[in-house]
GROMACS .gro file of C-alpha atoms in nm:
model
  505
    1MET     CA    1   5.969  11.909 -16.669
    2VAL     CA    2   6.308  11.985 -16.517
    3SER     CA    3   6.341  12.269 -16.269
    4TYR     CA    4   6.662  12.461 -16.215
    5PRO     CA    5   6.762  12.654 -15.907
    6ARG     CA    6   6.709  13.026 -15.932
    7PRO     CA    7   7.034  13.214 -15.956
    8THR     CA    8   7.116  13.431 -15.664
    9ASP     CA    9   7.086  13.802 -15.721
   10HIS     CA   10   7.418  13.957 -15.625
   11THR     CA   11   7.296  14.306 -15.694
   12ARG     CA   12   7.406  14.521 -15.399
   13ARG     CA   13   7.174  14.776 -15.247
   14PRO     CA   14   7.298  15.129 -15.210
   15ALA     CA   15   7.552  15.154 -14.936
   16SER     CA   16   7.392  15.465 -14.806
   17VAL     CA   17   7.074  15.274 -14.719
   18THR     CA   18   7.214  14.972 -14.540
   19SER     CA   19   7.520  15.118 -14.380
   20ARG     CA   20   7.349  15.417 -14.228
   21SER     CA   21   7.068  15.225 -14.062
   22THR     CA   22   7.299  14.950 -13.934
   23THR     CA   23   7.567  15.187 -13.818
   24THR     CA   24   7.323  15.413 -13.641
   25ARG     CA   25   7.156  15.125 -13.459
   26ARG     CA   26   7.485  14.981 -13.341
   27HIS     CA   27   7.609  15.320 -13.227
   28ARG     CA   28   7.296  15.385 -13.020
   29SER     CA   29   7.308  15.045 -12.852
   30SER     CA   30   7.665  15.089 -12.740
   31ARG     CA   31   7.655  15.458 -12.662
   32SER     CA   32   7.734  15.552 -12.304
   33GLN     CA   33   7.473  15.776 -12.146
   34THR     CA   34   7.710  15.920 -11.889
   35GLY     CA   35   7.741  16.290 -11.956
   36GLY     CA   36   7.552  16.257 -12.286
   37ALA     CA   37   7.267  16.459 -12.421
   38SER     CA   38   7.004  16.229 -12.269
   39PHE     CA   39   7.164  16.255 -11.923
   40ARG     CA   40   7.014  16.511 -11.693
   41PRO     CA   41   7.183  16.604 -11.365
   42GLN     CA   42   6.965  16.584 -11.059
   43ASN     CA   43   6.734  16.885 -11.040
   44GLU     CA   44   6.527  16.818 -10.733
   45PHE     CA   45   6.544  16.880 -10.362
   46PRO     CA   46   6.792  16.905 -10.194
   47ASN     CA   47   7.025  16.969 -10.489
   48PHE     CA   48   6.897  17.152 -10.792
   49ALA     CA   49   7.204  17.103 -11.011
   50GLN     CA   50   7.050  17.269 -11.317
   51THR     CA   51   6.862  17.565 -11.168
   52GLY     CA   52   6.995  17.614 -10.814
   53ASP     CA   53   7.192  17.931 -10.744
   54VAL     CA   54   7.246  17.919 -10.364
   55GLU     CA   55   7.483  17.668 -10.209
   56ILE     CA   56   7.439  17.596  -9.837
   57VAL     CA   57   7.681  17.377  -9.642
   58ILE     CA   58   7.587  17.256  -9.292
   59ASN     CA   59   7.870  17.110  -9.085
   60ALA     CA   60   7.801  16.980  -8.735
   61GLU     CA   61   7.991  16.727  -8.526
   62GLY     CA   62   8.175  16.578  -8.819
   63GLN     CA   63   7.865  16.547  -9.035
   64GLU     CA   64   7.808  16.751  -9.349
   65LYS     CA   65   7.497  16.828  -9.548
   66ARG     CA   66   7.499  17.024  -9.874
   67TYR     CA   67   7.213  17.199 -10.045
   68LEU     CA   68   7.182  17.367 -10.383
   69LEU     CA   69   6.865  17.576 -10.368
   70HIS     CA   70   6.701  17.875 -10.531
   71ARG     CA   71   6.746  18.231 -10.418
   72LEU     CA   72   6.389  18.317 -10.518
   73ILE     CA   73   6.231  18.056 -10.288
   74LEU     CA   74   6.468  18.125 -10.000
   75ALA     CA   75   6.400  18.498 -10.020
   76GLN     CA   76   6.024  18.445 -10.028
   77CYS     CA   77   6.028  18.222  -9.719
   78SER     CA   78   6.299  18.389  -9.512
   79GLY     CA   79   6.369  18.752  -9.437
   80PHE     CA   80   6.731  18.661  -9.366
   81PHE     CA   81   6.793  18.529  -9.716
   82GLU     CA   82   6.596  18.812  -9.871
   83ALA     CA   83   6.824  19.067  -9.706
   84SER     CA   84   7.152  18.879  -9.745
   85THR     CA   85   7.101  18.816 -10.117
   86SER     CA   86   6.991  19.168 -10.199
   87GLU     CA   87   7.204  19.397 -10.410
   88ASP     CA   88   7.304  19.612 -10.114
   89TRP     CA   89   7.421  19.335  -9.882
   90SER     CA   90   7.508  19.038 -10.100
   91ARG     CA   91   7.865  18.931 -10.170
   92ALA     CA   92   7.759  18.735 -10.475
   93GLN     CA   93   7.975  18.727 -10.782
   94ALA     CA   94   7.843  18.715 -11.134
   95GLN     CA   95   7.915  18.386 -11.306
   96GLY     CA   96   7.825  18.280 -11.656
   97VAL     CA   97   7.579  17.993 -11.675
   98ALA     CA   98   7.639  17.898 -12.040
   99GLY     CA   99   7.975  17.880 -12.221
  100SER     CA  100   8.145  18.210 -12.277
  101THR     CA  101   8.278  18.322 -12.614
  102GLN     CA  102   8.622  18.182 -12.696
  103SER     CA  103   8.915  18.377 -12.834
  104ASN     CA  104   8.854  18.264 -13.194
  105GLY     CA  105   8.507  18.415 -13.192
  106LEU     CA  106   8.323  18.081 -13.203
  107ALA     CA  107   8.101  17.967 -12.916
  108ASN     CA  108   8.104  17.613 -12.775
  109ILE     CA  109   7.840  17.366 -12.875
  110GLY     CA  110   7.562  17.311 -12.622
  111GLU     CA  111   7.529  16.972 -12.455
  112GLU     CA  112   7.185  16.910 -12.596
  113GLU     CA  113   7.306  16.952 -12.956
  114GLU     CA  114   7.650  16.787 -12.949
  115TYR     CA  115   7.542  16.425 -12.956
  116GLY     CA  116   7.241  16.479 -13.178
  117ARG     CA  117   7.447  16.654 -13.448
  118GLU     CA  118   7.537  16.459 -13.758
  119ALA     CA  119   7.898  16.456 -13.878
  120ASP     CA  120   7.826  16.664 -14.184
  121GLN     CA  121   7.635  16.934 -13.997
  122PRO     CA  122   7.816  17.260 -13.929
  123ILE     CA  123   7.901  17.382 -13.580
  124LEU     CA  124   7.648  17.646 -13.487
  125PRO     CA  125   7.737  17.919 -13.237
  126VAL     CA  126   7.531  17.938 -12.920
  127ALA     CA  127   7.461  18.277 -12.776
  128PRO     CA  128   7.578  18.307 -12.415
  129SER     CA  129   7.290  18.304 -12.166
  130ARG     CA  130   7.222  18.577 -11.920
  131ASP     CA  131   7.456  18.590 -11.622
  132ARG     CA  132   7.315  18.513 -11.284
  133TYR     CA  133   7.441  18.548 -10.928
  134ARG     CA  134   7.537  18.260 -10.705
  135TRP     CA  135   7.571  18.255 -10.329
  136ARG     CA  136   7.738  18.027 -10.079
  137TYR     CA  137   7.655  17.996  -9.706
  138GLU     CA  138   7.829  17.805  -9.430
  139LEU     CA  139   7.767  17.770  -9.058
  140ASP     CA  140   7.975  18.002  -8.842
  141LEU     CA  141   8.122  17.763  -8.588
  142GLU     CA  142   8.397  17.995  -8.464
  143ASN     CA  143   8.193  18.157  -8.185
  144LYS     CA  144   8.119  17.877  -7.941
  145ASP     CA  145   7.913  18.098  -7.707
  146GLU     CA  146   7.639  18.174  -7.959
  147VAL     CA  147   7.409  17.960  -8.166
  148PRO     CA  148   7.582  17.893  -8.501
  149MET     CA  149   7.425  18.079  -8.789
  150LEU     CA  150   7.478  18.078  -9.162
  151VAL     CA  151   7.724  18.331  -9.293
  152GLN     CA  152   7.788  18.420  -9.654
  153LYS     CA  153   8.113  18.305  -9.811
  154PRO     CA  154   8.265  18.369 -10.152
  155ALA     CA  155   8.122  18.126 -10.406
  156THR     CA  156   8.355  17.836 -10.492
  157SER     CA  157   8.357  17.583 -10.772
  158SER     CA  158   8.251  17.288 -10.556
  159LEU     CA  159   7.903  17.279 -10.696
  160PHE     CA  160   7.935  17.546 -10.965
  161GLY     CA  161   8.275  17.453 -11.099
  162GLY     CA  162   8.138  17.312 -11.424
  163ASP     CA  163   8.064  17.655 -11.561
  164GLN     CA  164   8.405  17.787 -11.463
  165MET     CA  165   8.623  17.524 -11.629
  166PRO     CA  166   8.742  17.584 -11.989
  167ARG     CA  167   8.599  17.354 -12.253
  168PRO     CA  168   8.809  17.172 -12.512
  169PRO     CA  169   8.747  17.253 -12.877
  170ALA     CA  170   8.455  17.060 -13.021
  171THR     CA  171   8.545  16.792 -13.277
  172PRO     CA  172   8.289  16.702 -13.540
  173ASN     CA  173   8.349  16.327 -13.564
  174LYS     CA  174   8.436  16.233 -13.206
  175HIS     CA  175   8.170  16.214 -12.938
  176THR     CA  176   8.350  16.307 -12.619
  177ALA     CA  177   8.182  16.446 -12.312
  178THR     CA  178   8.275  16.805 -12.244
  179SER     CA  179   8.422  16.911 -11.916
  180ASN     CA  180   8.093  17.085 -11.842
  181SER     CA  181   7.896  16.763 -11.879
  182PHE     CA  182   8.152  16.575 -11.671
  183PHE     CA  183   8.126  16.819 -11.384
  184ARG     CA  184   7.748  16.817 -11.402
  185SER     CA  185   7.750  16.438 -11.399
  186PHE     CA  186   7.980  16.438 -11.100
  187THR     CA  187   7.758  16.697 -10.930
  188ALA     CA  188   7.455  16.478 -10.988
  189MET     CA  189   7.629  16.179 -10.831
  190GLN     CA  190   7.727  16.392 -10.532
  191SER     CA  191   7.370  16.518 -10.506
  192ALA     CA  192   7.227  16.167 -10.513
  193ALA     CA  193   7.437  16.079 -10.210
  194HIS     CA  194   7.266  16.352 -10.007
  195ILE     CA  195   6.905  16.264 -10.079
  196PRO     CA  196   6.743  16.240  -9.732
  197HIS     CA  197   6.602  15.891  -9.718
  198GLN     CA  198   6.563  15.929  -9.342
  199ALA     CA  199   6.595  16.201  -9.084
  200PRO     CA  200   6.955  16.301  -9.003
  201ASP     CA  201   7.099  16.188  -8.672
  202ASN     CA  202   7.242  16.527  -8.577
  203ASP     CA  203   6.982  16.761  -8.428
  204LEU     CA  204   7.121  17.074  -8.591
  205ILE     CA  205   7.138  16.915  -8.935
  206ARG     CA  206   6.789  16.776  -8.884
  207ASP     CA  207   6.655  17.123  -8.803
  208TYR     CA  208   6.812  17.281  -9.111
  209ASP     CA  209   6.691  16.994  -9.325
  210ASN     CA  210   6.336  17.038  -9.196
  211LEU     CA  211   6.360  17.413  -9.248
  212PHE     CA  212   6.453  17.379  -9.614
  213ARG     CA  213   6.203  17.097  -9.667
  214ILE     CA  214   5.925  17.327  -9.549
  215PHE     CA  215   6.049  17.602  -9.781
  216TYR     CA  216   5.997  17.361 -10.072
  217ASN     CA  217   5.658  17.242  -9.943
  218TYR     CA  218   5.784  16.903  -9.820
  219SER     CA  219   5.666  16.755  -9.492
  220PRO     CA  220   5.923  16.793  -9.212
  221ASN     CA  221   6.073  16.482  -9.053
  222LEU     CA  222   5.916  16.507  -8.705
  223ASP     CA  223   5.828  16.231  -8.462
  224PRO     CA  224   5.466  16.125  -8.535
  225LEU     CA  225   5.424  15.900  -8.229
  226ASN     CA  226   5.602  16.038  -7.922
  227ILE     CA  227   5.453  16.377  -7.842
  228ALA     CA  228   5.726  16.463  -7.591
  229GLU     CA  229   5.998  16.407  -7.851
  230SER     CA  230   5.791  16.584  -8.112
  231TYR     CA  231   5.762  16.889  -7.886
  232ILE     CA  232   6.141  16.909  -7.853
  233GLN     CA  233   6.187  16.885  -8.229
  234CYS     CA  234   5.917  17.143  -8.302
  235LYS     CA  235   6.056  17.385  -8.045
  236SER     CA  236   6.406  17.356  -8.189
  237LEU     CA  237   6.279  17.403  -8.543
  238LEU     CA  238   6.075  17.709  -8.445
  239ASN     CA  239   6.375  17.869  -8.275
  240LEU     CA  240   6.574  17.814  -8.592
  241ALA     CA  241   6.297  17.962  -8.805
  242ASP     CA  242   6.285  18.260  -8.571
  243MET     CA  243   6.657  18.320  -8.632
  244TYR     CA  244   6.599  18.334  -9.008
  245ASP     CA  245   6.271  18.527  -8.995
  246ALA     CA  246   6.069  18.236  -9.135
  247LEU     CA  247   5.803  18.179  -8.868
  248GLU     CA  248   5.519  18.266  -9.105
  249VAL     CA  249   5.617  17.973  -9.326
  250VAL     CA  250   5.726  17.720  -9.063
  251GLY     CA  251   5.456  17.792  -8.802
  252PRO     CA  252   5.159  17.644  -8.993
  253ARG     CA  253   5.353  17.321  -9.054
  254ILE     CA  254   5.428  17.285  -8.682
  255ASP     CA  255   5.068  17.362  -8.597
  256HIS     CA  256   4.941  17.098  -8.839
  257HIS     CA  257   5.183  16.836  -8.706
  258LEU     CA  258   5.102  16.886  -8.335
  259LEU     CA  259   4.726  16.903  -8.383
  260GLN     CA  260   4.736  16.548  -8.515
  261PHE     CA  261   4.797  16.426  -8.159
  262GLN     CA  262   4.451  16.553  -8.051
  263SER     CA  263   4.371  16.443  -7.693
  264ARG     CA  264   4.734  16.366  -7.612
  265LEU     CA  265   4.823  16.721  -7.707
  266TRP     CA  266   4.553  16.871  -7.480
  267LYS     CA  267   4.679  16.665  -7.185
  268GLN     CA  268   5.036  16.774  -7.247
  269ILE     CA  269   4.931  17.138  -7.262
  270ALA     CA  270   4.746  17.101  -6.930
  271LYS     CA  271   5.062  16.951  -6.781
  272TYR     CA  272   5.308  17.209  -6.920
  273PRO     CA  273   5.108  17.523  -7.007
  274PRO     CA  274   5.394  17.780  -7.001
  275SER     CA  275   5.604  17.573  -7.240
  276TYR     CA  276   5.324  17.525  -7.490
  277LEU     CA  277   5.226  17.890  -7.457
  278LYS     CA  278   5.567  17.993  -7.590
  279LEU     CA  279   5.555  17.726  -7.860
  280GLY     CA  280   5.205  17.830  -7.967
  281TYR     CA  281   5.316  18.191  -7.994
  282LEU     CA  282   5.614  18.106  -8.213
  283ALA     CA  283   5.404  17.877  -8.434
  284ARG     CA  284   5.125  18.135  -8.456
  285SER     CA  285   4.886  17.857  -8.358
  286LYS     CA  286   4.562  18.002  -8.228
  287VAL     CA  287   4.441  17.666  -8.096
  288ILE     CA  288   4.756  17.579  -7.900
  289PHE     CA  289   4.810  17.935  -7.777
  290ALA     CA  290   4.449  17.972  -7.657
  291GLU     CA  291   4.455  17.630  -7.490
  292ALA     CA  292   4.774  17.712  -7.302
  293ILE     CA  293   4.675  18.062  -7.196
  294ILE     CA  294   4.353  17.933  -7.038
  295HIS     CA  295   4.559  17.710  -6.810
  296VAL     CA  296   4.809  17.989  -6.738
  297VAL     CA  297   4.543  18.247  -6.649
  298GLY     CA  298   4.356  18.000  -6.431
  299GLN     CA  299   4.668  17.935  -6.223
  300TRP     CA  300   4.804  18.290  -6.231
  301PRO     CA  301   5.036  18.408  -6.078
  302ALA     CA  302   5.179  18.057  -6.032
  303GLY     CA  303   5.359  18.056  -6.367
  304SER     CA  304   5.469  18.420  -6.375
  305ASN     CA  305   5.837  18.340  -6.304
  306GLN     CA  306   5.851  18.096  -6.596
  307LEU     CA  307   5.708  18.349  -6.839
  308ARG     CA  308   5.855  18.678  -6.725
  309ASN     CA  309   6.133  18.788  -6.961
  310HIS     CA  310   6.077  18.471  -7.165
  311VAL     CA  311   5.778  18.581  -7.372
  312PRO     CA  312   5.713  18.907  -7.556
  313GLU     CA  313   5.573  19.192  -7.352
  314ALA     CA  314   5.248  19.180  -7.546
  315VAL     CA  315   5.191  18.818  -7.439
  316PHE     CA  316   5.271  18.893  -7.074
  317ASP     CA  317   5.036  19.193  -7.075
  318LEU     CA  318   4.762  18.979  -7.227
  319ILE     CA  319   4.798  18.722  -6.949
  320GLU     CA  320   4.785  18.988  -6.678
  321ASP     CA  321   4.478  19.152  -6.835
  322LYS     CA  322   4.292  18.823  -6.855
  323ALA     CA  323   4.392  18.732  -6.497
  324GLU     CA  324   4.269  19.069  -6.366
  325GLU     CA  325   3.946  19.030  -6.560
  326LEU     CA  326   3.892  18.687  -6.408
  327ALA     CA  327   3.970  18.814  -6.057
  328GLU     CA  328   3.716  19.096  -6.093
  329LYS     CA  329   3.450  18.850  -6.200
  330GLN     CA  330   3.528  18.634  -5.898
  331LEU     CA  331   3.493  18.929  -5.659
  332LYS     CA  332   3.157  19.024  -5.806
  333THR     CA  333   3.041  18.664  -5.789
  334GLU     CA  334   3.146  18.625  -5.426
  335GLY     CA  335   2.955  18.943  -5.343
  336LYS     CA  336   2.643  18.796  -5.501
  337LEU     CA  337   2.689  18.474  -5.305
  338PHE     CA  338   2.716  18.658  -4.974
  339ARG     CA  339   2.406  18.863  -5.057
  340LEU     CA  340   2.192  18.556  -5.112
  341THR     CA  341   1.876  18.560  -4.904
  342LEU     CA  342   1.551  18.376  -4.852
  343THR     CA  343   1.207  18.528  -4.821
  344THR     CA  344   0.902  18.447  -4.614
  345PRO     CA  345   0.563  18.367  -4.768
  346ARG     CA  346   0.482  18.736  -4.726
  347GLY     CA  347   0.787  18.837  -4.938
  348GLU     CA  348   1.000  18.961  -4.652
  349ARG     CA  349   1.363  18.876  -4.597
  350VAL     CA  350   1.414  18.610  -4.337
  351THR     CA  351   1.539  18.723  -3.998
  352PRO     CA  352   1.580  18.551  -3.662
  353THR     CA  353   1.242  18.697  -3.560
  354ASN     CA  354   1.020  18.602  -3.855
  355SER     CA  355   1.183  18.271  -3.966
  356TYR     CA  356   1.454  18.145  -3.740
  357MET     CA  357   1.520  17.814  -3.922
  358ASP     CA  358   1.554  17.985  -4.261
  359TRP     CA  359   1.788  18.239  -4.113
  360LEU     CA  360   2.001  17.955  -3.971
  361ALA     CA  361   2.023  17.799  -4.318
  362LEU     CA  362   2.153  18.125  -4.464
  363SER     CA  363   2.397  18.170  -4.176
  364LEU     CA  364   2.537  17.821  -4.220
  365PHE     CA  365   2.584  17.871  -4.596
  366ARG     CA  366   2.763  18.203  -4.546
  367GLN     CA  367   2.987  18.055  -4.280
  368TRP     CA  368   3.081  17.768  -4.510
  369LEU     CA  369   3.154  18.020  -4.787
  370ILE     CA  370   3.378  18.229  -4.560
  371GLU     CA  371   3.579  17.928  -4.447
  372ASN     CA  372   3.644  17.823  -4.807
  373THR     CA  373   3.723  18.163  -4.956
  374SER     CA  374   3.927  18.331  -4.681
  375PRO     CA  375   4.258  18.227  -4.530
  376PRO     CA  376   4.240  18.100  -4.171
  377PRO     CA  377   4.306  18.357  -3.896
  378PRO     CA  378   4.656  18.365  -3.748
  379LEU     CA  379   4.720  18.153  -3.443
  380PRO     CA  380   4.756  18.336  -3.109
  381PRO     CA  381   5.109  18.364  -2.974
  382LYS     CA  382   5.219  18.115  -2.711
  383THR     CA  383   5.223  18.238  -2.354
  384PRO     CA  384   5.559  18.193  -2.178
  385ASN     CA  385   5.397  18.059  -1.860
  386SER     CA  386   5.186  17.798  -2.033
  387ASN     CA  387   5.335  17.483  -2.178
  388GLN     CA  388   5.000  17.344  -2.279
  389PRO     CA  389   4.896  17.428  -2.636
  390SER     CA  390   4.578  17.625  -2.675
  391PRO     CA  391   4.267  17.451  -2.809
  392ARG     CA  392   4.300  17.637  -3.136
  393THR     CA  393   4.651  17.508  -3.197
  394GLN     CA  394   4.526  17.155  -3.149
  395GLN     CA  395   4.271  17.208  -3.422
  396GLN     CA  396   4.403  17.182  -3.774
  397ASN     CA  397   4.310  17.495  -3.964
  398LYS     CA  398   4.234  17.388  -4.319
  399PRO     CA  399   4.342  17.631  -4.591
  400PRO     CA  400   4.073  17.759  -4.827
  401ILE     CA  401   4.006  17.544  -5.129
  402SER     CA  402   4.098  17.669  -5.474
  403PRO     CA  403   3.849  17.888  -5.666
  404GLY     CA  404   3.805  17.625  -5.934
  405ARG     CA  405   3.714  17.353  -5.688
  406LEU     CA  406   3.491  17.590  -5.484
  407TYR     CA  407   3.287  17.698  -5.784
  408ARG     CA  408   3.253  17.343  -5.908
  409LEU     CA  409   3.121  17.238  -5.567
  410LEU     CA  410   2.871  17.522  -5.574
  411PHE     CA  411   2.766  17.424  -5.923
  412SER     CA  412   2.728  17.058  -5.827
  413ALA     CA  413   2.488  17.149  -5.541
  414GLY     CA  414   2.305  16.848  -5.392
  415SER     CA  415   2.511  16.663  -5.132
  416ALA     CA  416   2.848  16.777  -5.273
  417TYR     CA  417   2.876  17.015  -4.975
  418LEU     CA  418   2.675  17.072  -4.656
  419SER     CA  419   2.537  16.720  -4.670
  420HIS     CA  420   2.257  16.569  -4.462
  421ASP     CA  421   2.489  16.465  -4.180
  422GLU     CA  422   2.646  16.810  -4.156
  423LEU     CA  423   2.306  16.979  -4.140
  424LYS     CA  424   2.185  16.738  -3.871
  425LYS     CA  425   2.498  16.797  -3.664
  426PHE     CA  426   2.458  17.173  -3.697
  427LEU     CA  427   2.101  17.165  -3.573
  428LYS     CA  428   2.201  16.961  -3.271
  429VAL     CA  429   2.481  17.198  -3.178
  430SER     CA  430   2.271  17.508  -3.234
  431LYS     CA  431   1.984  17.365  -3.019
  432ALA     CA  432   1.738  17.476  -3.283
  433PHE     CA  433   1.488  17.213  -3.170
  434GLY     CA  434   1.441  17.372  -2.833
  435ALA     CA  435   1.453  17.213  -2.491
  436GLU     CA  436   1.081  17.142  -2.481
  437ASN     CA  437   1.094  16.952  -2.813
  438SER     CA  438   1.425  16.772  -2.763
  439GLY     CA  439   1.249  16.443  -2.692
  440ASN     CA  440   0.991  16.478  -2.972
  441LEU     CA  441   1.149  16.269  -3.249
  442GLU     CA  442   0.873  16.341  -3.501
  443TYR     CA  443   0.911  16.711  -3.457
  444ARG     CA  444   1.285  16.690  -3.507
  445ARG     CA  445   1.248  16.499  -3.834
  446ASP     CA  446   1.004  16.754  -3.972
  447GLU     CA  447   1.230  17.044  -3.881
  448LEU     CA  448   1.533  16.872  -4.032
  449LYS     CA  449   1.349  16.813  -4.362
  450LYS     CA  450   1.233  17.172  -4.369
  451PHE     CA  451   1.586  17.290  -4.296
  452GLU     CA  452   1.724  17.076  -4.581
  453ARG     CA  453   1.464  17.209  -4.824
  454ARG     CA  454   1.554  17.567  -4.743
  455MET     CA  455   1.925  17.486  -4.780
  456ASP     CA  456   1.857  17.330  -5.119
  457GLU     CA  457   1.695  17.657  -5.225
  458VAL     CA  458   2.007  17.845  -5.126
  459LYS     CA  459   2.226  17.596  -5.316
  460ALA     CA  460   2.009  17.629  -5.626
  461MET     CA  461   2.049  18.008  -5.626
  462ALA     CA  462   2.425  17.975  -5.573
  463LYS     CA  463   2.444  17.733  -5.865
  464GLU     CA  464   2.295  17.985  -6.104
  465ILE     CA  465   2.532  18.254  -5.984
  466VAL     CA  466   2.846  18.046  -6.057
  467ARG     CA  467   2.715  17.898  -6.384
  468PRO     CA  468   2.915  18.139  -6.610
  469PHE     CA  469   3.238  18.016  -6.448
  470MET     CA  470   3.162  17.657  -6.542
  471ARG     CA  471   3.180  17.722  -6.915
  472SER     CA  472   3.510  17.574  -7.026
  473PHE     CA  473   3.677  17.695  -7.345
  474LEU     CA  474   3.936  17.420  -7.339
  475GLU     CA  475   3.970  17.158  -7.607
  476LEU     CA  476   4.042  16.919  -7.321
  477ASP     CA  477   3.727  16.724  -7.238
  478LEU     CA  478   3.609  16.836  -6.893
  479GLY     CA  479   3.260  16.697  -6.915
  480ARG     CA  480   2.954  16.699  -7.131
  481ASP     CA  481   2.881  17.031  -7.308
  482GLY     CA  482   3.171  17.192  -7.126
  483TYR     CA  483   2.997  17.201  -6.787
  484GLY     CA  484   3.083  17.019  -6.470
  485GLY     CA  485   3.372  16.778  -6.487
  486GLY     CA  486   3.711  16.930  -6.441
  487VAL     CA  487   3.841  16.641  -6.237
  488GLY     CA  488   4.195  16.715  -6.132
  489LEU     CA  489   4.184  17.086  -6.222
  490GLU     CA  490   4.195  17.321  -5.926
  491TYR     CA  491   4.144  17.639  -6.127
  492LEU     CA  492   3.888  17.800  -6.354
  493THR     CA  493   3.895  17.743  -6.729
  494CYS     CA  494   3.641  18.003  -6.838
  495THR     CA  495   3.891  18.243  -6.998
  496ARG     CA  496   3.806  18.317  -7.359
  497LEU     CA  497   4.025  18.470  -7.627
  498GLU     CA  498   3.868  18.673  -7.904
  499GLU     CA  499   4.020  18.715  -8.247
  500ALA     CA  500   4.150  19.060  -8.155
  501ASP     CA  501   4.331  18.923  -7.846
  502PHE     CA  502   4.596  18.722  -8.030
  503PRO     CA  503   4.919  18.923  -8.003
  504TRP     CA  504   5.051  18.848  -8.352
  505ASP     CA  505   4.748  18.990  -8.535
   0.00000   0.00000   0.00000
């Protein structure tokens, strides 16, 4: 059997089937996406090319930073932008977002439909979208004596020029990017160049960048390691937010950032309480403000010059009220300490007649209290005829110790003050043993032990009186359960702020 080759079928398929699929595939593979329907200009922070309606230009020391943001968000976060973009105060000019109607009565084709339209489809008119206002702000650098602030300028076509330029007539068979798409593409490329990959070098630009980042719920670029540098950045940012009436939005972010330092923050506040008091007030941070005011009140009036005319009157009045309240408590406590007394087994107060040794213990305690709570008496004037200094001038009069250290000594009790050696020396000087018993060593030991026991009773009562002052309301660790400790602090830290005391509530 002989086989013959099968003749080739030269029947052509319909041209409409093969040509369309092949042509379409080739056209899509070689189509440029620049300015096309699939291209979308950048619409994210810091440049919202599609939806932004407020242009902000920050120029400082030869550096420039541009933003294209939303009036709605700026007005919600800042009282300055809310007022300056209102109908009464704004200089905004109405600009059409979509293409306006041409003279022939036909509207331009939208970007999204131009490239997806087939050649045989008719050109459909697009209704013009609702007009919206656009604003432009620049830093006022003319006045060198004041801090530069944003001022409103007439809107230009730098970022909004795409909607202002006339469009060429749409051609059905030629896919050319419209001038609108070109300007939007160029805007997107400009916007991509200003994406903040790292914090700006200029401090002013950095502060504005952090301000707008917080408005859009981004984390500010603040130093996370060096607390001293972080304090400077936070203070500068808060001052800027205060200028634009945005403390309610920026304050919580600053509070969250600084509280991450924990123990390092508490030590810095103890070292610079007036500075952190002002920062805590601006940030509306209850923790930082309360921590700082405890240190300020404890040392008052040492820091009055640093705070007077630098903090609001409400804050200064609060400090004075808390300082007066603490001083009144100290006076009442000192009165209780001086009224301490011991009793005999019959329940009578000790006197030199019924219990001489107990009375000496009370006298010694009161004398020690007077020397450490009162300033030393003035030295007598020098006599002109005597060149020899008086015995009192040869003695070094020690100034009274600070209230914080005094109360902590009283609370420590034991041998922290009026130790065994001091009591023994006092008894020898006072001749409490008597001449007839001066050689009786056993008698002297018994009397010394009895004297120490009675002094311990006095110290125990004094400890309970000063106990309320040992409660520390600081976050700084002063000792277990907030009692004792306080090494290095010469003042009291028992000031407490209630919710109603904070001046911004």
